[in-house]
Amino acid sequence: QVQLVESGGGLVQAGDSLRLACTASGRTFNRYALAWFRQAPGKGRDFVAAISQNYAAYYSGSVQGRFSISRDNAKNTVYLQMRSLKPDDTAIYYCAAGQTATRGPGNYDTWGQGTQVTVSA
């Protein structure tokens, strides 16, 4: 089973860009679908983006056109490029690994510890 470690969070201003990275341990990274979820204070964990083993990408409506998910199997890393950030994007961002690239968190059985993204107005 892989272990996931996120990085790249921070404090930015509205309109800025930020790239998150999630690096996995283990040698079976390419067998997993990967996803990003986020959780704002007092709210549930929401789907952001997912990428399948064959690089098909899926996005939530709130980030479509602003965020881009990608993966580099040689580096065991999945990225989330975020552009035109808004205060509503403020949350803890988690990466997750599972068998199928779906929007539901229940499909993913391995999670990182999360990285905080704060967008000021």
Coordinates of N, CA, C and O in Angstrom, one line a residue:
Q1 N 0.8 -1.2 0.0 CA 0.0 0.0 0.0 C 0.9 1.2 0.0 O 1.9 1.3 0.7
V2 N 0.5 2.3 -0.8 CA 1.3 3.5 -0.8 C 1.0 4.4 0.4 O 0.0 4.2 1.1
Q3 N 2.0 5.2 0.7 CA 1.8 6.3 1.6 C 1.9 7.6 0.9 O 2.8 7.7 0.0
L4 N 1.2 8.6 1.2 CA 1.1 9.9 0.5 C 1.5 11.0 1.4 O 1.0 11.1 2.5
V5 N 2.3 11.9 0.8 CA 2.7 13.1 1.5 C 2.5 14.3 0.6 O 3.1 14.4 -0.5
E6 N 1.6 15.3 1.0 CA 1.3 16.5 0.3 C 2.3 17.6 0.6 O 2.8 17.6 1.7
S7 N 2.5 18.5 -0.3 CA 3.3 19.7 -0.1 C 2.8 20.8 -1.0 O 2.1 20.5 -2.0
G8 N 3.3 22.0 -0.7 CA 3.0 23.1 -1.6 C 2.0 24.1 -1.2 O 1.7 25.1 -1.9
G9 N 1.3 23.8 -0.1 CA 0.3 24.7 0.4 C 0.9 26.0 0.9 O 2.1 26.1 1.1
G10 N 0.0 27.0 1.2 CA 0.5 28.2 1.7 C -0.5 29.3 1.7 O -1.7 29.0 1.4
L11 N -0.1 30.5 2.0 CA -1.0 31.7 2.0 C -0.7 32.5 0.7 O 0.4 32.9 0.4
V12 N -1.8 32.7 -0.1 CA -1.7 33.5 -1.3 C -2.8 34.5 -1.4 O -3.8 34.4 -0.6
Q13 N -2.7 35.4 -2.3 CA -3.8 36.4 -2.5 C -4.8 35.9 -3.6 O -4.4 35.1 -4.5
A14 N -6.0 36.4 -3.6 CA -6.9 36.1 -4.7 C -6.3 36.4 -6.0 O -5.7 37.5 -6.2
G15 N -6.5 35.5 -7.0 CA -6.0 35.7 -8.3 C -4.6 35.0 -8.5 O -4.2 34.8 -9.7
D16 N -4.0 34.6 -7.4 CA -2.7 34.0 -7.5 C -2.8 32.5 -7.9 O -3.9 32.0 -8.0
S17 N -1.6 31.9 -8.2 CA -1.6 30.5 -8.6 C -0.7 29.8 -7.5 O 0.1 30.4 -6.8
L18 N -1.0 28.5 -7.4 CA -0.3 27.7 -6.5 C -0.3 26.2 -7.0 O -1.2 25.8 -7.7
R19 N 0.8 25.5 -6.8 CA 0.9 24.1 -7.2 C 1.1 23.2 -6.1 O 2.1 23.4 -5.3
L20 N 0.2 22.3 -5.9 CA 0.4 21.3 -4.8 C 1.0 20.0 -5.4 O 0.8 19.7 -6.6
A21 N 1.7 19.3 -4.6 CA 2.3 18.1 -5.0 C 2.0 17.0 -4.0 O 1.9 17.3 -2.8
C22 N 1.9 15.8 -4.4 CA 1.6 14.7 -3.5 C 2.5 13.5 -4.0 O 2.3 13.0 -5.1
T23 N 3.5 13.2 -3.1 CA 4.4 12.2 -3.5 C 4.1 10.9 -2.7 O 3.8 10.9 -1.5
A24 N 4.2 9.8 -3.4 CA 3.9 8.5 -2.8 C 5.1 7.6 -2.7 O 6.1 7.7 -3.5
S25 N 5.1 6.8 -1.6 CA 6.1 5.8 -1.5 C 5.7 4.5 -2.2 O 4.5 4.4 -2.6
G26 N 6.5 3.6 -2.4 CA 6.2 2.3 -3.0 C 6.4 2.3 -4.5 O 6.6 3.3 -5.1
R27 N 6.3 1.1 -5.1 CA 6.7 0.9 -6.5 C 5.5 0.6 -7.3 O 5.6 0.3 -8.5
T28 N 4.3 0.8 -6.8 CA 3.1 0.5 -7.6 C 2.2 1.7 -7.9 O 1.0 1.6 -8.1
F29 N 2.9 2.9 -7.9 CA 2.2 4.2 -8.0 C 1.3 4.2 -9.3 O 0.2 4.7 -9.3
N30 N 1.8 3.6 -10.4 CA 1.1 3.7 -11.6 C -0.2 2.9 -11.6 O -1.0 3.0 -12.6
R31 N -0.4 2.0 -10.7 CA -1.6 1.2 -10.6 C -2.8 1.9 -10.0 O -3.9 1.4 -10.0
Y32 N -2.5 3.1 -9.4 CA -3.6 3.8 -8.6 C -4.2 4.9 -9.4 O -3.5 5.7 -10.1
A33 N -5.5 5.1 -9.2 CA -6.1 6.4 -9.5 C -5.8 7.3 -8.4 O -5.7 6.9 -7.2
L34 N -5.7 8.6 -8.7 CA -5.3 9.6 -7.7 C -6.3 10.7 -7.7 O -6.9 11.1 -8.8
A35 N -6.5 11.4 -6.6 CA -7.5 12.4 -6.5 C -7.0 13.5 -5.5 O -6.2 13.2 -4.6
W36 N -7.6 14.6 -5.6 CA -7.5 15.7 -4.6 C -8.9 16.0 -4.1 O -9.9 16.2 -4.9
F37 N -9.0 16.1 -2.8 CA -10.2 16.6 -2.1 C -9.8 17.8 -1.2 O -8.6 18.0 -1.0
R38 N -10.8 18.5 -0.8 CA -10.5 19.6 0.1 C -11.6 19.7 1.2 O -12.7 19.3 1.0
Q39 N -11.2 20.3 2.3 CA -12.1 20.4 3.4 C -11.9 21.8 4.0 O -10.9 22.1 4.6
A40 N -13.0 22.6 3.9 CA -13.0 23.9 4.5 C -13.5 23.8 6.0 O -14.1 22.9 6.3
P41 N -13.1 24.8 6.8 CA -13.5 24.8 8.2 C -15.0 24.6 8.3 O -15.8 25.3 7.7
G42 N -15.4 23.6 9.1 CA -16.9 23.4 9.4 C -17.6 22.7 8.3 O -18.9 22.6 8.4
K43 N -16.9 22.3 7.2 CA -17.6 21.6 6.1 C -17.0 20.2 5.9 O -16.0 19.8 6.5
G44 N -17.7 19.5 5.0 CA -17.3 18.2 4.7 C -16.2 18.2 3.7 O -15.7 19.2 3.2
R45 N -15.7 17.0 3.4 CA -14.6 16.8 2.5 C -15.2 16.7 1.0 O -15.9 15.8 0.7
D46 N -14.8 17.7 0.2 CA -15.3 17.8 -1.2 C -14.3 17.4 -2.2 O -13.1 17.6 -2.1
F47 N -14.8 16.7 -3.2 CA -14.0 16.3 -4.4 C -13.5 17.6 -5.2 O -14.3 18.5 -5.4
V48 N -12.3 17.5 -5.6 CA -11.7 18.6 -6.4 C -11.4 18.1 -7.8 O -11.8 18.6 -8.8
A49 N -10.5 17.1 -7.8 CA -10.1 16.5 -9.1 C -9.6 15.1 -9.0 O -9.2 14.7 -7.9
A50 N -9.6 14.4 -10.1 CA -9.1 13.0 -10.0 C -8.4 12.7 -11.4 O -8.8 13.3 -12.4
I51 N -7.5 11.8 -11.4 CA -6.8 11.4 -12.6 C -6.7 9.8 -12.5 O -6.3 9.3 -11.5
S52 N -7.1 9.2 -13.6 CA -7.0 7.8 -13.7 C -5.6 7.2 -14.0 O -4.7 8.0 -14.3
Q53 N -5.5 5.9 -14.0 CA -4.3 5.3 -14.3 C -3.8 5.6 -15.8 O -2.6 5.6 -16.1
N54 N -4.8 5.8 -16.7 CA -4.5 6.2 -18.0 C -4.6 7.6 -18.3 O -4.8 8.0 -19.5
Y55 N -4.5 8.5 -17.3 CA -4.4 9.9 -17.4 C -5.7 10.7 -17.7 O -5.7 11.9 -18.0
A56 N -6.9 10.0 -17.7 CA -8.1 10.7 -17.8 C -8.3 11.6 -16.6 O -8.2 11.1 -15.4
A57 N -8.7 12.8 -16.8 CA -8.9 13.8 -15.6 C -10.3 14.2 -15.5 O -11.1 14.3 -16.4
Y58 N -10.7 14.4 -14.2 CA -12.1 14.8 -13.9 C -12.0 15.9 -12.9 O -11.1 15.9 -12.0
Y59 N -13.0 16.9 -12.9 CA -12.9 18.0 -12.1 C -14.3 18.3 -11.5 O -15.3 18.0 -12.1
S60 N -14.3 18.9 -10.3 CA -15.6 19.5 -9.8 C -15.9 20.7 -10.6 O -15.0 21.4 -11.2
G61 N -17.2 21.1 -10.6 CA -17.6 22.2 -11.4 C -17.0 23.5 -10.9 O -16.8 24.5 -11.6
S62 N -16.7 23.6 -9.6 CA -16.2 24.8 -9.0 C -14.8 25.1 -9.3 O -14.3 26.2 -9.2
V63 N -14.0 24.1 -9.8 CA -12.6 24.3 -10.2 C -12.4 24.1 -11.6 O -11.2 24.4 -12.1
Q64 N -13.3 23.6 -12.4 CA -13.2 23.3 -13.8 C -12.7 24.6 -14.5 O -13.3 25.7 -14.3
G65 N -11.6 24.5 -15.3 CA -11.1 25.6 -16.0 C -10.0 26.4 -15.2 O -9.3 27.2 -15.8
R66 N -10.0 26.2 -13.9 CA -9.0 26.9 -13.1 C -7.9 26.0 -12.5 O -6.7 26.4 -12.4
F67 N -8.3 24.8 -12.2 CA -7.3 23.8 -11.7 C -7.0 22.7 -12.7 O -7.8 22.4 -13.6
S68 N -5.8 22.2 -12.6 CA -5.4 21.1 -13.5 C -4.7 20.0 -12.7 O -3.7 20.3 -12.0
I69 N -5.1 18.8 -12.9 CA -4.4 17.7 -12.2 C -3.6 16.9 -13.2 O -3.9 16.8 -14.4
S70 N -2.4 16.5 -12.7 CA -1.5 15.7 -13.6 C -0.7 14.8 -12.7 O -0.7 14.9 -11.5
R71 N -0.1 13.8 -13.4 CA 0.7 12.8 -12.6 C 2.0 12.5 -13.4 O 2.0 12.6 -14.6
D72 N 3.0 12.3 -12.6 CA 4.3 11.9 -13.1 C 4.7 10.5 -12.5 O 5.2 10.5 -11.4
N73 N 4.4 9.5 -13.2 CA 4.6 8.1 -12.6 C 6.1 7.9 -12.3 O 6.5 7.2 -11.4
A74 N 7.0 8.5 -13.1 CA 8.4 8.3 -12.8 C 8.9 8.9 -11.5 O 9.8 8.5 -10.9
K75 N 8.1 9.9 -11.1 CA 8.4 10.6 -9.8 C 7.5 10.2 -8.7 O 7.6 10.8 -7.6
N76 N 6.6 9.3 -9.0 CA 5.6 8.9 -8.0 C 4.8 10.1 -7.4 O 4.6 10.2 -6.2
T77 N 4.5 11.1 -8.3 CA 3.9 12.3 -7.8 C 2.7 12.7 -8.6 O 2.7 12.6 -9.8
V78 N 1.7 13.2 -7.9 CA 0.5 13.8 -8.5 C 0.5 15.3 -8.2 O 0.8 15.6 -7.0
Y79 N 0.1 16.1 -9.1 CA 0.1 17.6 -8.9 C -1.3 18.1 -9.1 O -2.1 17.6 -9.8
L80 N -1.5 19.2 -8.4 CA -2.7 20.0 -8.6 C -2.3 21.5 -8.8 O -1.8 22.2 -7.9
Q81 N -2.3 21.9 -10.1 CA -2.0 23.3 -10.5 C -3.3 24.1 -10.3 O -4.3 23.8 -10.9
M82 N -3.2 25.1 -9.4 CA -4.4 26.0 -9.1 C -4.1 27.4 -9.6 O -3.1 28.0 -9.3
R83 N -5.0 27.9 -10.4 CA -4.9 29.2 -10.9 C -6.1 30.1 -10.5 O -7.2 29.5 -10.2
S84 N -6.0 31.4 -10.6 CA -7.1 32.3 -10.4 C -7.8 31.9 -9.0 O -9.0 31.8 -8.9
L85 N -7.0 31.8 -8.0 CA -7.5 31.3 -6.7 C -8.5 32.3 -6.1 O -8.3 33.6 -6.3
K86 N -9.4 31.8 -5.4 CA -10.5 32.6 -4.8 C -10.4 32.3 -3.3 O -10.0 31.3 -2.8
P87 N -11.0 33.3 -2.5 CA -11.1 33.0 -1.0 C -11.8 31.7 -0.7 O -11.5 31.0 0.2
D88 N -12.8 31.4 -1.6 CA -13.6 30.2 -1.4 C -12.8 28.9 -1.6 O -13.2 27.8 -1.2
D89 N -11.6 29.0 -2.1 CA -10.7 27.8 -2.3 C -10.0 27.5 -1.0 O -9.2 26.5 -1.0
T90 N -10.1 28.4 0.0 CA -9.4 28.1 1.2 C -9.9 26.8 1.9 O -11.1 26.6 2.1
A91 N -8.9 26.0 2.2 CA -9.2 24.6 2.7 C -8.0 23.9 3.0 O -6.9 24.3 2.6
I92 N -8.1 22.8 3.7 CA -7.0 21.8 3.7 C -7.2 20.9 2.5 O -8.3 20.4 2.3
Y93 N -6.2 20.7 1.7 CA -6.2 19.9 0.5 C -5.6 18.5 0.8 O -4.4 18.5 1.3
Y94 N -6.3 17.5 0.5 CA -5.8 16.1 0.7 C -5.7 15.4 -0.6 O -6.5 15.5 -1.5
C95 N -4.6 14.6 -0.8 CA -4.6 13.7 -1.9 C -4.9 12.3 -1.5 O -4.8 12.0 -0.3
A96 N -5.4 11.5 -2.4 CA -5.9 10.2 -2.1 C -5.6 9.2 -3.2 O -5.5 9.7 -4.4
A97 N -5.5 7.9 -2.9 CA -5.2 6.9 -3.9 C -6.3 5.8 -3.8 O -6.7 5.4 -2.7
G98 N -6.7 5.3 -5.0 CA -7.7 4.3 -5.0 C -7.6 3.5 -6.3 O -6.7 3.7 -7.1
Q99 N -8.6 2.7 -6.5 CA -8.6 1.8 -7.7 C -9.3 2.5 -8.9 O -9.0 2.2 -10.1
T100 N -10.2 3.4 -8.6 CA -11.0 4.0 -9.7 C -11.1 5.5 -9.5 O -11.2 6.0 -8.4
A101 N -10.9 6.3 -10.6 CA -11.0 7.7 -10.5 C -12.5 8.2 -10.4 O -13.1 8.4 -11.4
T102 N -13.0 8.3 -9.2 CA -14.3 8.7 -9.0 C -14.4 9.9 -8.1 O -13.4 10.4 -7.5
R103 N -15.6 10.5 -8.0 CA -15.8 11.7 -7.2 C -16.1 11.4 -5.7 O -16.0 12.3 -4.9
G104 N -16.4 10.2 -5.4 CA -16.7 9.8 -4.0 C -15.5 9.5 -3.2 O -14.6 8.7 -3.6
P105 N -15.4 10.0 -2.0 CA -14.2 9.8 -1.2 C -14.1 8.3 -0.7 O -13.0 7.8 -0.4
G106 N -15.3 7.6 -0.7 CA -15.2 6.2 -0.2 C -14.5 5.3 -1.1 O -14.1 4.2 -0.6
N107 N -14.2 5.7 -2.3 CA -13.5 4.8 -3.2 C -12.0 4.8 -2.9 O -11.2 3.9 -3.4
Y108 N -11.5 5.8 -2.2 CA -10.1 5.9 -2.0 C -9.7 5.4 -0.6 O -10.3 5.8 0.4
D109 N -8.7 4.5 -0.6 CA -8.4 3.9 0.7 C -7.1 4.4 1.3 O -6.7 3.9 2.4
T110 N -6.4 5.3 0.6 CA -5.2 5.8 1.2 C -5.2 7.3 1.1 O -5.5 7.8 0.0
W111 N -4.9 8.0 2.2 CA -5.0 9.5 2.2 C -3.7 10.1 2.8 O -3.0 9.5 3.6
G112 N -3.4 11.3 2.3 CA -2.3 12.0 2.8 C -2.8 12.8 4.1 O -3.9 12.7 4.4
Q113 N -1.8 13.5 4.7 CA -2.2 14.2 5.9 C -2.8 15.6 5.7 O -3.3 16.2 6.6
G114 N -2.7 16.1 4.4 CA -3.3 17.3 4.1 C -2.3 18.5 4.1 O -1.3 18.5 4.8
T115 N -2.6 19.5 3.3 CA -1.8 20.7 3.3 C -2.7 21.9 3.2 O -3.7 21.9 2.4
Q116 N -2.5 22.9 4.0 CA -3.4 24.1 4.1 C -3.1 25.0 2.9 O -2.0 25.4 2.6
V117 N -4.2 25.4 2.3 CA -4.2 26.5 1.3 C -5.1 27.6 1.8 O -6.3 27.4 2.1
T118 N -4.6 28.8 1.9 CA -5.4 30.0 2.4 C -5.3 31.1 1.4 O -4.2 31.5 1.0
V119 N -6.4 31.5 0.9 CA -6.5 32.6 -0.1 C -7.1 33.8 0.5 O -8.3 33.8 0.9
S120 N -6.4 34.9 0.5 CA -6.9 36.1 1.1 C -7.5 37.0 0.0 O -7.1 36.9 -1.1
A121 N -8.5 37.8 0.5 CA -9.2 38.6 -0.5 C -8.4 39.8 -1.0 O -7.5 40.2 -0.3

